[in-house]
Coordinates of C-alpha atoms and ligand atoms in Angstrom, one line a residue:
X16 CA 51.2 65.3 -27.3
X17 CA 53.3 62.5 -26.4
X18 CA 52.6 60.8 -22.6
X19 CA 55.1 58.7 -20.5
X20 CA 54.6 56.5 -17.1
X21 CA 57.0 57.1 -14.7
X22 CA 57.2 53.5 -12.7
X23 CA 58.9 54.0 -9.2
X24 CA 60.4 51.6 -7.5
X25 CA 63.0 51.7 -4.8
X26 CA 63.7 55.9 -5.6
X27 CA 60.3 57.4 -3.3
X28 CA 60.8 60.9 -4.1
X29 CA 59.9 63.9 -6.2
X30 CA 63.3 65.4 -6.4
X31 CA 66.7 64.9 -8.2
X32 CA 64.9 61.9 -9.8
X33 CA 66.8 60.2 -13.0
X34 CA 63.5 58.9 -14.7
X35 CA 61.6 61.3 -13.4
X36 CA 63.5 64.2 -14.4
X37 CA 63.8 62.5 -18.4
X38 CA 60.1 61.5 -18.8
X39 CA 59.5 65.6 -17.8
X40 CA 62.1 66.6 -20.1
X41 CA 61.0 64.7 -23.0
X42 CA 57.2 64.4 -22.5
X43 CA 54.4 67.2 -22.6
X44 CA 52.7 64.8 -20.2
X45 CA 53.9 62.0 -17.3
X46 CA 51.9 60.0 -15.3
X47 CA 53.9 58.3 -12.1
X48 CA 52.9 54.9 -10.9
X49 CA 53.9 52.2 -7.7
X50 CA 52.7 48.9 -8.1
X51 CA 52.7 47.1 -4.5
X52 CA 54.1 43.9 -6.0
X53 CA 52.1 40.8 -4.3
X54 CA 55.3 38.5 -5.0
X55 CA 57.2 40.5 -2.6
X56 CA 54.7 41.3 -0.2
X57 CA 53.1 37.1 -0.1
X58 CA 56.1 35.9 1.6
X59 CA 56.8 38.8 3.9
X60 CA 55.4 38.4 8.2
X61 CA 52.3 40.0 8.6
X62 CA 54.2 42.8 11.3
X63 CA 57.0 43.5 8.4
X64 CA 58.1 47.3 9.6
X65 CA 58.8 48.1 6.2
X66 CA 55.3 47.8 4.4
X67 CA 54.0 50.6 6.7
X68 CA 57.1 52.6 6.2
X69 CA 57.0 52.3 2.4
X70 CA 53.3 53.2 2.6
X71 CA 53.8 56.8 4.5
X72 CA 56.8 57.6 1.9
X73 CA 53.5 56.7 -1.2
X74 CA 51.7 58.6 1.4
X75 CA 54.0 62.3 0.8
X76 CA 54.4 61.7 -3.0
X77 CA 50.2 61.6 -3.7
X78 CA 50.1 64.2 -0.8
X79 CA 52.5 66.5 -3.2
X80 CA 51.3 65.0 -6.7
X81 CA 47.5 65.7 -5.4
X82 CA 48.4 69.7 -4.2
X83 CA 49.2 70.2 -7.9
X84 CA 46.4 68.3 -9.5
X85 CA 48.1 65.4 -10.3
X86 CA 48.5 61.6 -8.1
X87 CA 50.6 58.6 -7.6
X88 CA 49.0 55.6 -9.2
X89 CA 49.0 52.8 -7.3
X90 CA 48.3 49.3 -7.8
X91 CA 49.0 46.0 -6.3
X92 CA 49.5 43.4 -8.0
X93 CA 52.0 41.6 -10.3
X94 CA 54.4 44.3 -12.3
X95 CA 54.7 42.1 -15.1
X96 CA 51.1 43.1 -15.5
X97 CA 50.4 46.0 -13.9
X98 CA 52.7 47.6 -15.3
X99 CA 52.0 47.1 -19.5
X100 CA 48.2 47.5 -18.7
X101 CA 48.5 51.1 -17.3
X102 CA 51.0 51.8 -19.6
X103 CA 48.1 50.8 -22.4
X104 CA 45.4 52.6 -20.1
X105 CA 47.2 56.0 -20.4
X106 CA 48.6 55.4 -24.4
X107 CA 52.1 56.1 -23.4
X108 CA 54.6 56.4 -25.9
X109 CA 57.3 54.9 -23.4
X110 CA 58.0 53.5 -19.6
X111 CA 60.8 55.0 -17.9
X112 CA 62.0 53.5 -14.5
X113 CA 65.5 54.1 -12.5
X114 CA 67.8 51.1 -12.8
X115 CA 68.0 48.2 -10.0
X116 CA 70.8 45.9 -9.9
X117 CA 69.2 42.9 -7.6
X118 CA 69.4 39.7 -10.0
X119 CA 65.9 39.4 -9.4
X120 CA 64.5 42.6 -10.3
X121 CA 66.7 42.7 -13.7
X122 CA 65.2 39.6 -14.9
X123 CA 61.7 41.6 -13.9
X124 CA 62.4 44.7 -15.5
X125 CA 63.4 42.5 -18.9
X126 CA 60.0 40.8 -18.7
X127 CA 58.2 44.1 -18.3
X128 CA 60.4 45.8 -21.5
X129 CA 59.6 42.7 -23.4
X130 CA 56.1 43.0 -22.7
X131 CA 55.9 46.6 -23.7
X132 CA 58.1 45.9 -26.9
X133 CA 55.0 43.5 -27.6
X134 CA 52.1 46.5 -27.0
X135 CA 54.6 48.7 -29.1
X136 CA 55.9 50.6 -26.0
X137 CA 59.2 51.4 -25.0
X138 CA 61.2 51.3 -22.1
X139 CA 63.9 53.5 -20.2
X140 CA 66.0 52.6 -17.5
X141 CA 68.4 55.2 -16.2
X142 CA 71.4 55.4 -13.7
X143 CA 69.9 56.7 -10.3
X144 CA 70.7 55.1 -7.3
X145 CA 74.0 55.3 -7.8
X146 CA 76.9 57.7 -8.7
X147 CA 78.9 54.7 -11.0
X148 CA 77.0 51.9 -11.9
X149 CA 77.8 48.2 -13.5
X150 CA 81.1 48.5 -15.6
X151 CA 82.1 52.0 -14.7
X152 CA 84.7 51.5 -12.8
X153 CA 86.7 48.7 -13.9
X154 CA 90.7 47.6 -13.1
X155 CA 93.1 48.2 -15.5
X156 CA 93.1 44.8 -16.7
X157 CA 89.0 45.5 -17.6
X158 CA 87.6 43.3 -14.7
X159 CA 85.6 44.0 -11.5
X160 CA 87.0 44.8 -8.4
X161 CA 87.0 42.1 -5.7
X162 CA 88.6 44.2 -3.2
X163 CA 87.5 47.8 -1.7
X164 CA 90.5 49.9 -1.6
X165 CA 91.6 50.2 -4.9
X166 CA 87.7 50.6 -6.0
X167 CA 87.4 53.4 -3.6
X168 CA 90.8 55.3 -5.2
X169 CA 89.3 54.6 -8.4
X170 CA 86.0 55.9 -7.4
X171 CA 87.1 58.8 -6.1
X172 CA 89.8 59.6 -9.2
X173 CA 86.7 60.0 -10.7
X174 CA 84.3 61.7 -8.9
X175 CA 83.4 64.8 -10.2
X176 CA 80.4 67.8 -9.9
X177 CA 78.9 66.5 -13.2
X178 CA 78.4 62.6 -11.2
X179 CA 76.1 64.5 -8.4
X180 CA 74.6 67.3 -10.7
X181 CA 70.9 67.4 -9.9
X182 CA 68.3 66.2 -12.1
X183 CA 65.7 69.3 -12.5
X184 CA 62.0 68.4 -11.9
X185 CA 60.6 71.8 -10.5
X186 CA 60.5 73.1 -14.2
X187 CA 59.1 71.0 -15.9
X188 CA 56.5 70.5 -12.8
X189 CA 53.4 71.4 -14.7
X190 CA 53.7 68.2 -17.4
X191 CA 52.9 66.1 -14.4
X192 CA 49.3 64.2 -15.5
X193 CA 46.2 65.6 -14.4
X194 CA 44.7 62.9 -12.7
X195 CA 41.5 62.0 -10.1
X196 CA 42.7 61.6 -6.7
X197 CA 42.9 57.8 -5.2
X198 CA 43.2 56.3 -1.7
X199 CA 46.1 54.4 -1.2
X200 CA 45.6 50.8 0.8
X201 CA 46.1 50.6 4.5
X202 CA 48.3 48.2 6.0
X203 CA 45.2 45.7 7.0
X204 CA 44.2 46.7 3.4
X205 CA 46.9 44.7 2.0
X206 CA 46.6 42.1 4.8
X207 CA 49.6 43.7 7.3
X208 CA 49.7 44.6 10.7
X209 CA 49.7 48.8 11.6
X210 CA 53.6 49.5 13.0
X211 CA 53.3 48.3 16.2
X212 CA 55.5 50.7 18.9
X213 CA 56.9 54.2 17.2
X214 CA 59.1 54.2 14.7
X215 CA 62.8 55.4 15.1
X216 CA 63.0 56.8 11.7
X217 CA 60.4 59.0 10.3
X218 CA 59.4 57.8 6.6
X219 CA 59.4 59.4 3.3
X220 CA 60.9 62.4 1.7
X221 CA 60.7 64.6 4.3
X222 CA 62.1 62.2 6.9
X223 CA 65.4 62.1 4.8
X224 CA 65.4 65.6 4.4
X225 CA 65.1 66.3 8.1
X226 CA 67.7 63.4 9.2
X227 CA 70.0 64.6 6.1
X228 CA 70.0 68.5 7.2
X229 CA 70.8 67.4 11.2
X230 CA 73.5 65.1 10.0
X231 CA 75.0 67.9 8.1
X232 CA 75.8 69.5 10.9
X233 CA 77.8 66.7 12.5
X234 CA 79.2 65.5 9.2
X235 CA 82.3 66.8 10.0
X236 CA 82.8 64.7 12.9
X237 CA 82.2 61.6 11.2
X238 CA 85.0 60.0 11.6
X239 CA 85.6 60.1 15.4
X240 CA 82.0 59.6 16.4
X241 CA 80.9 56.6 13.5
X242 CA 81.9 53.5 15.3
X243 CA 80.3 54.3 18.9
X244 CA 76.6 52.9 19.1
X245 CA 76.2 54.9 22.1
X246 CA 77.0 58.6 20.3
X247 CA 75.1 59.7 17.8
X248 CA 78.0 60.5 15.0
X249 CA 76.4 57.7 11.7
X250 CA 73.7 59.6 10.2
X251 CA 70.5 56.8 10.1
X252 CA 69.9 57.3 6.7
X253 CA 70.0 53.9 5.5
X254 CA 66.4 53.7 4.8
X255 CA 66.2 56.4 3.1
X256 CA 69.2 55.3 0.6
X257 CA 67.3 52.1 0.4
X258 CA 64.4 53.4 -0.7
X259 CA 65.6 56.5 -2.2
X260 CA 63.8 59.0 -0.5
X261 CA 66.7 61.1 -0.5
X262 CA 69.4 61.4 -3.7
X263 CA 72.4 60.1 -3.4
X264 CA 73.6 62.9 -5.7
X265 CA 72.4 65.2 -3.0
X266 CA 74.5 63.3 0.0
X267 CA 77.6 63.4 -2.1
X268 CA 77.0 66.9 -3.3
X269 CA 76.7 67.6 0.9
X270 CA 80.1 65.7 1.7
X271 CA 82.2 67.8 -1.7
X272 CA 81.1 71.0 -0.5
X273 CA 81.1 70.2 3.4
X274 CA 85.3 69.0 2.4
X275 CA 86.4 68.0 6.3
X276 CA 88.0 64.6 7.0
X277 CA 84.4 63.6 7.7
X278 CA 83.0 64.5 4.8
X279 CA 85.7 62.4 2.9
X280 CA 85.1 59.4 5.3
X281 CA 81.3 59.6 4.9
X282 CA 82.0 59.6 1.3
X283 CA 84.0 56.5 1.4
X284 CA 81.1 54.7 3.0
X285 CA 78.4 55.4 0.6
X286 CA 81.3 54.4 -1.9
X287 CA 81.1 50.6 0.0
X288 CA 77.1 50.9 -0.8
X289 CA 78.5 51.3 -4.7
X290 CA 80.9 48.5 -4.1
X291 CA 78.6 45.7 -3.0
X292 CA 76.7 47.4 -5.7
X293 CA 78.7 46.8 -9.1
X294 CA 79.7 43.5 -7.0
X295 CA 76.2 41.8 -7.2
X296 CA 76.0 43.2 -10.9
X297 CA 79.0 41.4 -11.8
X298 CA 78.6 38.4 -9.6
X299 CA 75.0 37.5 -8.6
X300 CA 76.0 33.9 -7.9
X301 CA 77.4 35.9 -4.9
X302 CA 73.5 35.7 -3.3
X303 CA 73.7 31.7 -3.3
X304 CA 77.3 31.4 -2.9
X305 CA 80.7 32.9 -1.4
X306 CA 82.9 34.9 -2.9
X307 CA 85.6 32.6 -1.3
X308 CA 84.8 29.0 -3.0
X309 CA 86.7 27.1 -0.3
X310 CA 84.5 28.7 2.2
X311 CA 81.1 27.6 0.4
X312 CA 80.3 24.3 2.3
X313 CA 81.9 25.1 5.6
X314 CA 80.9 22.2 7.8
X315 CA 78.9 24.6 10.3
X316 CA 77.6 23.2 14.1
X317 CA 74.3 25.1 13.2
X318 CA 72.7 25.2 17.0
X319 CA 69.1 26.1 17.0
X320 CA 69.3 26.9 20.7
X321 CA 72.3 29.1 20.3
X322 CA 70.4 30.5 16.9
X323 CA 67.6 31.7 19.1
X324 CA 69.5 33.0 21.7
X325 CA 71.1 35.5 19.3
X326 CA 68.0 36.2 17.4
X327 CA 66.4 37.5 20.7
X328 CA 69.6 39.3 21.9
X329 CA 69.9 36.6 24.9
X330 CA 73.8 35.3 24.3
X331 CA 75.1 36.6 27.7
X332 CA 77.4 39.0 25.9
X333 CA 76.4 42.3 26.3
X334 CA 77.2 44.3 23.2
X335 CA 76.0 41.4 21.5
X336 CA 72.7 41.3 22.8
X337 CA 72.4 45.1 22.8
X338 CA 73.1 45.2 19.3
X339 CA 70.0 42.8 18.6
X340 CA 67.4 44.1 21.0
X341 CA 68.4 47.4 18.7
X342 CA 67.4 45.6 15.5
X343 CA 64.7 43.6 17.2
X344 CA 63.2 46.8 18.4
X345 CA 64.4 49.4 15.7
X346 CA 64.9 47.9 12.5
X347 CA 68.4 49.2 13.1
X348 CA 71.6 48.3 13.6
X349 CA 74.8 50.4 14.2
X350 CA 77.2 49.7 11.2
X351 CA 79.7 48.0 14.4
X352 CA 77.1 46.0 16.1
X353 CA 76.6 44.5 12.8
X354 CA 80.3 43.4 12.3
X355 CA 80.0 42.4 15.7
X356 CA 77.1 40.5 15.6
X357 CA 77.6 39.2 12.5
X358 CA 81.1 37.8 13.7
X359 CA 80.0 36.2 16.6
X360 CA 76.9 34.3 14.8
X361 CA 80.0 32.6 12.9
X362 CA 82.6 32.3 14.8
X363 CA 81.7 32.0 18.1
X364 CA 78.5 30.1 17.9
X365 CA 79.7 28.3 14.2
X366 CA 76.5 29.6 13.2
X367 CA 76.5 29.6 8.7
X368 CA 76.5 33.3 8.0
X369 CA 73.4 32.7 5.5
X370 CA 70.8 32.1 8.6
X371 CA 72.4 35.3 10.1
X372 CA 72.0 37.4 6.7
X373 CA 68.3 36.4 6.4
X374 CA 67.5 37.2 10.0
X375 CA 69.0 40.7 9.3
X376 CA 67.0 41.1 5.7
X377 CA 63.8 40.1 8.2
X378 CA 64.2 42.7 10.0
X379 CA 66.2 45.5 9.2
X380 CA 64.3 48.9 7.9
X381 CA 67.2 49.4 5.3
X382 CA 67.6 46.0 4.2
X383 CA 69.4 45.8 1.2
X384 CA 70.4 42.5 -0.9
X385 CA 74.2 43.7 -2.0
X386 CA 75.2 45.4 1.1
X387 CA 73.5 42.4 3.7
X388 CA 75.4 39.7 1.4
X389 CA 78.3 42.0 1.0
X390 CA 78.4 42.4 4.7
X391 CA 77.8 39.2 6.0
X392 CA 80.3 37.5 3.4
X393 CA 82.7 39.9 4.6
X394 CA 82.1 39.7 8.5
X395 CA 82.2 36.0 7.8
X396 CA 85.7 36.1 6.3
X397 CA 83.9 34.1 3.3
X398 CA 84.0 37.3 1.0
X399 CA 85.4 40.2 -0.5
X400 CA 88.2 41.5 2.3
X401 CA 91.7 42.1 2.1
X402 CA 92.1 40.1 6.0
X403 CA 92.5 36.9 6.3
X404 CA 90.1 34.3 7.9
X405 CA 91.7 34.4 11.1
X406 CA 90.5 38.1 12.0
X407 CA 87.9 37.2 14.9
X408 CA 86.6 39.9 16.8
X409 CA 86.6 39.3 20.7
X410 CA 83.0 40.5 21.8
X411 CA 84.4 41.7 25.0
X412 CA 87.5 44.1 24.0
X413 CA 85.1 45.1 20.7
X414 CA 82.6 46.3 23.8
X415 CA 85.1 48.1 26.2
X416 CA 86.8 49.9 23.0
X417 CA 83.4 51.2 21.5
X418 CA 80.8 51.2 24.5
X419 CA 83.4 51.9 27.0
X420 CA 81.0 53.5 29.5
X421 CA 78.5 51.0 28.8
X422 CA 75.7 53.5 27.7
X423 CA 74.6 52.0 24.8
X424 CA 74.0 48.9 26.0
X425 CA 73.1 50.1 29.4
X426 CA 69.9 51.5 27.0
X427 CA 69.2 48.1 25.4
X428 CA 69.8 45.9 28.5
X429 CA 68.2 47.7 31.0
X430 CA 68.7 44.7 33.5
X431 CA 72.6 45.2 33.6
X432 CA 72.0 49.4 33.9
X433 CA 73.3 49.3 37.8
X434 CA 76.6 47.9 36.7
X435 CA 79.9 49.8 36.4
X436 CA 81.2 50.3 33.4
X437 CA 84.5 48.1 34.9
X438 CA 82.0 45.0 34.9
X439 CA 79.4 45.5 32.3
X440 CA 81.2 44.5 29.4
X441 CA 82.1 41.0 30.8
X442 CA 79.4 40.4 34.1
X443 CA 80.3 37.3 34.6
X444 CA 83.7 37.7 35.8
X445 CA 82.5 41.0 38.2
X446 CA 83.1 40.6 41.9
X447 CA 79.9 38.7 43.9
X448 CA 79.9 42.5 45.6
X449 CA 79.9 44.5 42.6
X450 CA 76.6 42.0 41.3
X451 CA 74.8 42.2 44.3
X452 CA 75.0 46.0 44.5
X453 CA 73.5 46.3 41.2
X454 CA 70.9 43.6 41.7
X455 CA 72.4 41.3 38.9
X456 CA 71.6 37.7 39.5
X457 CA 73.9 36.0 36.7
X458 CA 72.0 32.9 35.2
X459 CA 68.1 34.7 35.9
X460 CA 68.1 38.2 35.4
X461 CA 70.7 37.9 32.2
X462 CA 71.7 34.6 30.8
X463 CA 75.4 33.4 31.9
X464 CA 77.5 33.2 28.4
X465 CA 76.1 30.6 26.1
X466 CA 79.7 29.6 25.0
X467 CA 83.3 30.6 25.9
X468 CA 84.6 32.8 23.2
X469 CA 88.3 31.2 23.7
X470 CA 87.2 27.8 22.7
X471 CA 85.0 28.6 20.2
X472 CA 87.6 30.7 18.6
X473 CA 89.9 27.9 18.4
X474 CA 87.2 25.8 16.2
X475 CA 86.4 28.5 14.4
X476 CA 89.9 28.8 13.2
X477 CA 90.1 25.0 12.7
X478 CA 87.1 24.8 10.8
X479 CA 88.5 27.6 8.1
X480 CA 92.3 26.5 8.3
X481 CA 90.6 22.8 7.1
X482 CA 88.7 24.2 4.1
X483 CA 91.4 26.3 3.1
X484 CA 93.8 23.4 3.5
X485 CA 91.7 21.3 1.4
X486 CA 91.6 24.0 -0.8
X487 CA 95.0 23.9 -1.5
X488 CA 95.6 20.3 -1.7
X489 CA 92.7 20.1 -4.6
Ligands
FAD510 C1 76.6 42.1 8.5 C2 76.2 43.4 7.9 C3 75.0 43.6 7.2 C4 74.7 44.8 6.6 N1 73.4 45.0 6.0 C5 73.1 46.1 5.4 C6 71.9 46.3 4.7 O1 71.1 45.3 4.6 N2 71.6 47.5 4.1 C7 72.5 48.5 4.1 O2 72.2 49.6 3.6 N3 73.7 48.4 4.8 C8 74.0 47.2 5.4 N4 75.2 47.1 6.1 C9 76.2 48.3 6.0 C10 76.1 49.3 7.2 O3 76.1 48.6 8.4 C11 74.8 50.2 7.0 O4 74.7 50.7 5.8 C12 74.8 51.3 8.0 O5 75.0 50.8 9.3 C13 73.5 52.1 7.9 O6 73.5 53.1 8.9 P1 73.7 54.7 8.6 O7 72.8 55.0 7.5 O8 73.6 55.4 9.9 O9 75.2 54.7 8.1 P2 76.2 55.8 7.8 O10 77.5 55.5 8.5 O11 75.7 57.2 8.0 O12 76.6 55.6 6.2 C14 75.8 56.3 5.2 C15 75.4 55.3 4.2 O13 76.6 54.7 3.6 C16 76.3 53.3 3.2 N5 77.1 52.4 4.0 C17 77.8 52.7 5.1 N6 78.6 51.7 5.5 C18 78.4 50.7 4.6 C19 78.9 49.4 4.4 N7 79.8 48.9 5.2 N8 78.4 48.7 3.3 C20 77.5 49.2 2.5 N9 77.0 50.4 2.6 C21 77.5 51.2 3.6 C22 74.8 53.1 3.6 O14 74.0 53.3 2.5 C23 74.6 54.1 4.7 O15 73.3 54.4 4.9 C24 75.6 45.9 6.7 C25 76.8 45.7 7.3 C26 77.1 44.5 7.9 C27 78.5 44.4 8.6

């Protein structure tokens, strides 16, 4: 009888599971493991959202393991070690894990296969979190591809049932390890805060389930409703991509049979989360540097004041500030108050995009290396984008076109709620009437505009027409 571990990672379920379904397959026996790895979690705040929301999802897998005899074994401690000494506890013939493509965690997963190699174990990665992975989809001249829209075509060319075919657990469901029930560690435990407020997103297995069945029933409206904060058309599922409680098999299985417009421009979304993807595979300089060389030193103003004014959602621009009070509060963002955000950290307050993309991997639930850098590098105009560096969103008309009644941020700026939607966008340049009818004192109940997004355009464009100049001329 030959035994496997099973080491999860960032794929927190028991269903449609690469490794998973191949350690069953080939093993008469499989024991699954989570190591809370202290390298990650040293560094993190002590109120991190995520370490209680990764907890609950541990929480559903030993709650199913356990109902069948069987657990989740978790440690905490360094994987490098954790790792090789369970897999010597248990005698297992092999490791098997799902693939991650973070430059980081493939120079971890070498040292653990080396390690194993040493104790006479082997390793087994497999293609999970993805539908193509690495070097699948190439350009005809055999390269990666720097820009989306041919990667999408070529995506799509290929897509078929046999890329989202489910990977069976269920029968094989009794070579799951008989093991003695453990406790998994609290929060204060492992030295965190419990979630302060309620969560927006329920955790775990179930919690993608749930939000994956509602969405299905709005999927085909995708494509009208996605880029309103205010309606709720996106389907929040971030998270649970990020941390794989739900397949992405079983979301692109949903948008092939589901076939409306939506479906197919949902589809063409989680093909971006495969572009940044293979992008960070090929290029992982990308999470120092930008994709753009001419754009890697820009010489940025770098305001602290301005820096914390957009942290805590206090810029004077509405949308703006709405946008972070969502993440501050949420761990979410709406995929268009990021590119808003995002574009006003760097071009309106000359703010370098890299203090922007670590405040979003601080606190966003589905934070995730490839698609933060890919989105940042891209909202900064430093990246992979077919525009040119002079797109610069205007944080007003970006607010009237997608919040034009002002509900969303009428939710996250409670203070402006009395305003018509004719002056909330902009409430600086309402009527003295219109203000005092609402109660809006500009400069103490909401901060007057930190900077004028006319002038700051202007050096925004002069700072990139003078790198790419230089650019040019070298
Ligand atoms: C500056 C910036 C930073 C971002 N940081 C992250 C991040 O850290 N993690 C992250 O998952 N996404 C990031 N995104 C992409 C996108 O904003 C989120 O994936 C999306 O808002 C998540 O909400 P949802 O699940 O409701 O999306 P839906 O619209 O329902 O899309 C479904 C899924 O498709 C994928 N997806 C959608 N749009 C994109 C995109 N533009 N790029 C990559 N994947 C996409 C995501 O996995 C998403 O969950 C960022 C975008 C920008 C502009």
């Amino acid at each position: 009888m030959t035994t496997a571990l099973v080491w999860l990672r960032r794929d927190l379920r028991l269903s449609d599971h690469a490794a998973l379904a191949t350690a069953l397959i080939r093993h008469e026996r499989v024991v699954p493991a989570f190591i809370l790895d202290r390298k990650i979690l040293d560094p993190l705040p002590r109120n991190d959202r995520r370490i209680p929301f990764i907890l609950d999802c541990l929480a559903q897998i030993k709650e199913d393991l356990q109902a069948q005899g069987s657990d989740l074994v978790v440690r905490v401690g360094d994987p490098r070690e954790e790792i090789p000494r369970l897999a010597r506890q248990y005698a297992v013939r092999c490791v098997y894990a799902n693939r991650d493509y973070e430059p980081v965690a493939i120079a971890r997963d070498q040292t653990v296969a080396q390690q194993l190699a040493d104790d006479g174990i082997d390793w087994q990665d497999c293609k999970d979190q993805v539908i193509f992975e690495r070097d699948e989809i190439l350009t005809q001249a055999g390269g990666p591809f720097s820009v989306f829209t041919p990667y999408w075509r070529r995506w799509r060319a290929r897509l078929s049932q046999i890329d989202s075919a489910e990977y069976p657990i269920a029968p094989y469901r009794q070579r799951l390890a008989t093991l003695p029930s453990e406790s998994l560690p609290s929060p204060a435990e492992l030295g965190f805060e419990p979630e302060a407020g309620a969560r927006t997103i329920v955790a775990g297995m179930r919690g993608g389930a749930t939000l994956l069945d509602e969405f299905a029933e709005r999927l085909a409206h995708y494509q009208v409703l996605r880029d309103f904060p205010g309606k709720k058309g996106v389907s929040y599922l971030g998270p649970h991509l990020r941390f794989g409680t739900v397949s992405i098999r079983a979301l692109v299985r949903l948008a092939l049979r589901d076939d409306s417009p939506g479906a197919e421009c949902w589809l063409k979304e989680l093909c971006w989360r495969e572009f940044y993807q293979q992008l960070l595979w090929h290029r992982p300089d990308l999470v120092e540097h930008t994709f753009r060389p001419e754009f890697d030193h820009l010489p940025f103003s770098n305001n602290l004041d301005w820096f914390a004014a957009w942290c805590s959602g206090q810029t004077g621009y509405p949308l703006v500030d709405a946008g972070m009070r969502q993440l501050n509060q949420t761990g979410y963002m709406h995929n268009r108050l990021r590119m808003i955000t995002a574009s006003f950290l760097v071009k309106d307050l000359l703010i370098d995009w890299r203090w922007g993309e670590r405040y979003f991997a601080q606190q966003l639930l589905d934070y995730d290396l490839a698609s933060n850098n890919g989105g940042w590098q891209w909202a900064a105009s430093v990246g992979c984008d077919a525009q040119p560096w002079f797109r610069i969103f205007n944080p007003v008309t970006q607010s009237e076109r997608f919040d034009p009644a002002g509900h969303f941020i009428r939710r996250y700026c409670p203070e402006l709620n009395a305003l018509p939607a004719s002056a909330i966008h902009a409430p600086w340049l309402a009527k003295p009437l219109e203000l005092a009818a609402a109660q809006v004192k500009l400069g103490t109940d909401i901060p007057l505009p930190i900077v004028d997004h006319a002038s700051q355009r202007s050096q925004a464009l002069a700072l990139f027409k003078a790198a790419a100049e230089q650019r040019q001329k070298s």
